[in-house]
Amino acid sequence: MTEIAELPHALEPIEDIGGAAQPLLQVSGLTKHFPVRGGLFAPSKIVRAVDDVNFSVAKGETVGIVGESGCGKSTTARLLMHLMPRNGGDIIYDGRAVGRELSLRELRRGMQMVFQDSYASLNPRLTIEESIAFGPKVHGMADSEARALARELLGKVGLRPETFANRYPHEVSGGQRQRVNIARALALSPRLVILDEAVSALDKSVEAQVLNLLVDLKREFGLTYLFISHDLNVVRYISDRVLVMYLGEVVELGPVDDVWDQPAHPYTRALLAAMPSSDPDKRTEVPPISGDPPNPIDPPDGCRFHTRCPFAEAVCSKIKPLLSPVSKSGHQAACLMVIPGSGHSAAPEGEPVQ
Ligand SMILES: Nc1ncnc2c1ncn2[C@@H]1O[C@H](COP(=O)(O)OP(=O)(O)OP(=O)(O)O)[C@@H](O)[C@H]1O
Ligand code: SF4
Ligand SMILES: [Mg+2]
């Protein structure tokens, strides 16, 4: 394995402090509430876009985030990138609290993001080479060095520099632009890359090529990914572990194969059941999700899924289930049916967890 830093012109990545045993990212209590104005006489309301989200990402791991539109995936990503202030929670990057031991400027070197819209992410007045060189120049690299790095990175993302360096964003295809955005993200030698629907807008065949590129780059440069997508097949392909979000909360997490093969939360089961499967033996009997579409404005009390859950009982609207172990693999779900003694008729026997 090489590092991006081994490219002749690359920036040194920020130091690996804790070694392999220390998670690259630890997120606790992450919360973002957006106030939304009510009508003339209506009180203003709060969108609980991200509500007490906790997870960690190990070095070299790919963690997927899935969930319906509006469940808080992009808001989580933006909070991690510090693109907006949060209402609460800690973000620890390689053992250092962002904003305290790790400056925002250092964080930008350590964590980069690729968005869905390849065109909006690029300045239309800069050539591709200039766009990729921009970040390193902001971080103090000389113009000629930064341009040389841009060309090296273009080669790494499968675009011949002599063909593409001097083109403008509108002169290349969507798949090529997304490769440029990946090169631009790598230009600061990050160790964590957040990919927010980064391949979702591409045609299927182009999407597969860019996914393979991401897998190759990860292997070559020892990267860590947070991979956000609504496409469950793509998430299974690329992720080691997965988080399932519903109305701003993580309702299930664990190794992707465990969660996909034995989903413990009814919401995850419904999501997977709604997924098209080409294999008739794999089709399940779980009913598709019914009820109101999710609305994170004033979400329901207790379990937020109780308004749509086919297994909901009275207790589900009173008690909020916390993430609880499903197996020893780190698989967890926030459903009263997996919590011993929770009061749900399907809960395992045992003492309630305090
Ligand atoms: N700036 C904002 N002001 C008010 N509400 C916002 C803002 N940004 C996001 N939201 C709301 O927060 C909730 C979560 O949005 P978010 O974009 O994080 O969802 P998402 O899971 O990324 O959805 P999608 O799959 O459609 O990308 C939504 O209800 C959204 O309307
Ligand atoms: S806690 Fe109740 S409502 Fe929530 S997912 Fe479990 S069974 Fe359904
Ligand atoms: Mg989004």
PDB file of N, CA, C and O in Angstrom, residues 3 29 42 47-48 61 77 99 110 123 132 136 148 174 192 196 217 222 247 256 277 305 330 336:
ATOM      1  N   GLU A   3       0.873   5.629  -0.006  1.00  0.00           N
ATOM      2  CA  GLU A   3       0.025   6.694   0.523  1.00  0.00           C
ATOM      3  C   GLU A   3      -0.033   7.776  -0.515  1.00  0.00           C
ATOM      4  O   GLU A   3       0.842   7.862  -1.380  1.00  0.00           O
ATOM      5  N   GLY A  29     -23.458  11.818  20.292  1.00  0.00           N
ATOM      6  CA  GLY A  29     -24.501  12.800  20.598  1.00  0.00           C
ATOM      7  C   GLY A  29     -24.722  13.838  19.514  1.00  0.00           C
ATOM      8  O   GLY A  29     -25.235  14.931  19.791  1.00  0.00           O
ATOM      9  N   ALA A  42     -49.096  30.569  13.678  1.00  0.00           N
ATOM     10  CA  ALA A  42     -48.647  29.240  14.103  1.00  0.00           C
ATOM     11  C   ALA A  42     -47.272  29.349  14.750  1.00  0.00           C
ATOM     12  O   ALA A  42     -46.455  30.185  14.342  1.00  0.00           O
ATOM     13  N   VAL A  47     -37.199  21.080  12.977  1.00  0.00           N
ATOM     14  CA  VAL A  47     -36.876  19.870  12.224  1.00  0.00           C
ATOM     15  C   VAL A  47     -35.740  19.177  12.963  1.00  0.00           C
ATOM     16  O   VAL A  47     -34.644  19.723  13.070  1.00  0.00           O
ATOM     17  N   ARG A  48     -36.004  17.994  13.461  1.00  0.00           N
ATOM     18  CA  ARG A  48     -34.956  17.231  14.153  1.00  0.00           C
ATOM     19  C   ARG A  48     -34.201  16.405  13.121  1.00  0.00           C
ATOM     20  O   ARG A  48     -34.395  15.206  13.002  1.00  0.00           O
ATOM     21  N   GLU A  61     -11.769   1.448   7.184  1.00  0.00           N
ATOM     22  CA  GLU A  61     -13.100   0.860   7.041  1.00  0.00           C
ATOM     23  C   GLU A  61     -13.943   1.680   6.060  1.00  0.00           C
ATOM     24  O   GLU A  61     -13.707   2.868   5.865  1.00  0.00           O
ATOM     25  N   ALA A  77     -23.397  14.274   7.277  1.00  0.00           N
ATOM     26  CA  ALA A  77     -22.135  14.474   6.561  1.00  0.00           C
ATOM     27  C   ALA A  77     -21.663  15.923   6.691  1.00  0.00           C
ATOM     28  O   ALA A  77     -20.487  16.189   6.954  1.00  0.00           O
ATOM     29  N   GLY A  99     -12.145  21.273  16.688  1.00  0.00           N
ATOM     30  CA  GLY A  99     -12.497  22.568  17.275  1.00  0.00           C
ATOM     31  C   GLY A  99     -11.711  22.821  18.554  1.00  0.00           C
ATOM     32  O   GLY A  99     -11.644  23.939  19.032  1.00  0.00           O
ATOM     33  N   GLY A 110      -7.638  16.412   6.749  1.00  0.00           N
ATOM     34  CA  GLY A 110      -7.853  15.018   7.134  1.00  0.00           C
ATOM     35  C   GLY A 110      -9.135  14.408   6.597  1.00  0.00           C
ATOM     36  O   GLY A 110      -9.283  13.193   6.539  1.00  0.00           O
ATOM     37  N   ASN A 123     -15.939  24.888  -9.973  1.00  0.00           N
ATOM     38  CA  ASN A 123     -16.039  26.261 -10.470  1.00  0.00           C
ATOM     39  C   ASN A 123     -15.957  26.232 -12.004  1.00  0.00           C
ATOM     40  O   ASN A 123     -14.947  25.790 -12.562  1.00  0.00           O
ATOM     41  N   ILE A 132      -8.357  21.213  -9.252  1.00  0.00           N
ATOM     42  CA  ILE A 132      -7.707  20.235  -8.356  1.00  0.00           C
ATOM     43  C   ILE A 132      -6.566  20.898  -7.589  1.00  0.00           C
ATOM     44  O   ILE A 132      -6.327  20.594  -6.418  1.00  0.00           O
ATOM     45  N   PRO A 136      -4.676  22.525  -2.559  1.00  0.00           N
ATOM     46  CA  PRO A 136      -3.273  22.532  -2.110  1.00  0.00           C
ATOM     47  C   PRO A 136      -2.671  23.932  -2.094  1.00  0.00           C
ATOM     48  O   PRO A 136      -1.858  24.254  -1.202  1.00  0.00           O
ATOM     49  N   ALA A 148       1.347  20.236 -10.784  1.00  0.00           N
ATOM     50  CA  ALA A 148       1.960  18.926 -11.020  1.00  0.00           C
ATOM     51  C   ALA A 148       1.204  17.847 -10.241  1.00  0.00           C
ATOM     52  O   ALA A 148       0.934  16.758 -10.760  1.00  0.00           O
ATOM     53  N   GLY A 174     -20.441  13.533 -17.160  1.00  0.00           N
ATOM     54  CA  GLY A 174     -20.759  13.468 -15.730  1.00  0.00           C
ATOM     55  C   GLY A 174     -19.829  12.521 -14.973  1.00  0.00           C
ATOM     56  O   GLY A 174     -19.367  12.835 -13.883  1.00  0.00           O
ATOM     57  N   LEU A 192      -9.837  10.400   5.492  1.00  0.00           N
ATOM     58  CA  LEU A 192     -11.263  10.038   5.454  1.00  0.00           C
ATOM     59  C   LEU A 192     -11.932  10.783   4.304  1.00  0.00           C
ATOM     60  O   LEU A 192     -11.748  11.997   4.159  1.00  0.00           O
ATOM     61  N   ASP A 196     -21.166  11.493  -0.496  1.00  0.00           N
ATOM     62  CA  ASP A 196     -22.608  11.668  -0.296  1.00  0.00           C
ATOM     63  C   ASP A 196     -23.321  11.488  -1.630  1.00  0.00           C
ATOM     64  O   ASP A 196     -23.349  12.403  -2.448  1.00  0.00           O
ATOM     65  N   LEU A 217      -8.815   3.099  -5.279  1.00  0.00           N
ATOM     66  CA  LEU A 217      -8.132   4.213  -4.610  1.00  0.00           C
ATOM     67  C   LEU A 217      -8.019   3.950  -3.117  1.00  0.00           C
ATOM     68  O   LEU A 217      -7.007   4.254  -2.485  1.00  0.00           O
ATOM     69  N   GLY A 222      -4.918   3.547   1.198  1.00  0.00           N
ATOM     70  CA  GLY A 222      -5.273   3.277   2.597  1.00  0.00           C
ATOM     71  C   GLY A 222      -6.321   4.227   3.136  1.00  0.00           C
ATOM     72  O   GLY A 222      -6.249   4.666   4.282  1.00  0.00           O
ATOM     73  N   LEU A 247     -35.681   9.177  10.458  1.00  0.00           N
ATOM     74  CA  LEU A 247     -36.062  10.441  11.108  1.00  0.00           C
ATOM     75  C   LEU A 247     -34.984  10.968  12.054  1.00  0.00           C
ATOM     76  O   LEU A 247     -35.248  11.273  13.212  1.00  0.00           O
ATOM     77  N   VAL A 256     -22.260  -5.141   7.383  1.00  0.00           N
ATOM     78  CA  VAL A 256     -23.303  -5.020   6.362  1.00  0.00           C
ATOM     79  C   VAL A 256     -23.941  -6.371   6.049  1.00  0.00           C
ATOM     80  O   VAL A 256     -25.162  -6.456   5.846  1.00  0.00           O
ATOM     81  N   SER A 277     -35.287  -7.315  -6.087  1.00  0.00           N
ATOM     82  CA  SER A 277     -34.356  -8.442  -6.089  1.00  0.00           C
ATOM     83  C   SER A 277     -34.592  -9.265  -7.346  1.00  0.00           C
ATOM     84  O   SER A 277     -35.722  -9.553  -7.714  1.00  0.00           O
ATOM     85  N   PHE A 305     -40.598   5.088  14.731  1.00  0.00           N
ATOM     86  CA  PHE A 305     -41.152   4.292  13.630  1.00  0.00           C
ATOM     87  C   PHE A 305     -42.543   3.748  13.977  1.00  0.00           C
ATOM     88  O   PHE A 305     -43.175   3.099  13.163  1.00  0.00           O
ATOM     89  N   GLY A 330     -21.323  -6.869  16.937  1.00  0.00           N
ATOM     90  CA  GLY A 330     -21.457  -5.414  16.905  1.00  0.00           C
ATOM     91  C   GLY A 330     -22.742  -4.986  16.240  1.00  0.00           C
ATOM     92  O   GLY A 330     -23.013  -3.798  16.073  1.00  0.00           O
ATOM     93  N   LEU A 336     -37.808  -2.217  20.512  1.00  0.00           N
ATOM     94  CA  LEU A 336     -38.155  -2.849  21.789  1.00  0.00           C
ATOM     95  C   LEU A 336     -38.227  -4.366  21.665  1.00  0.00           C
ATOM     96  O   LEU A 336     -38.122  -5.083  22.663  1.00  0.00           O
TER      97      LEU A 336
END
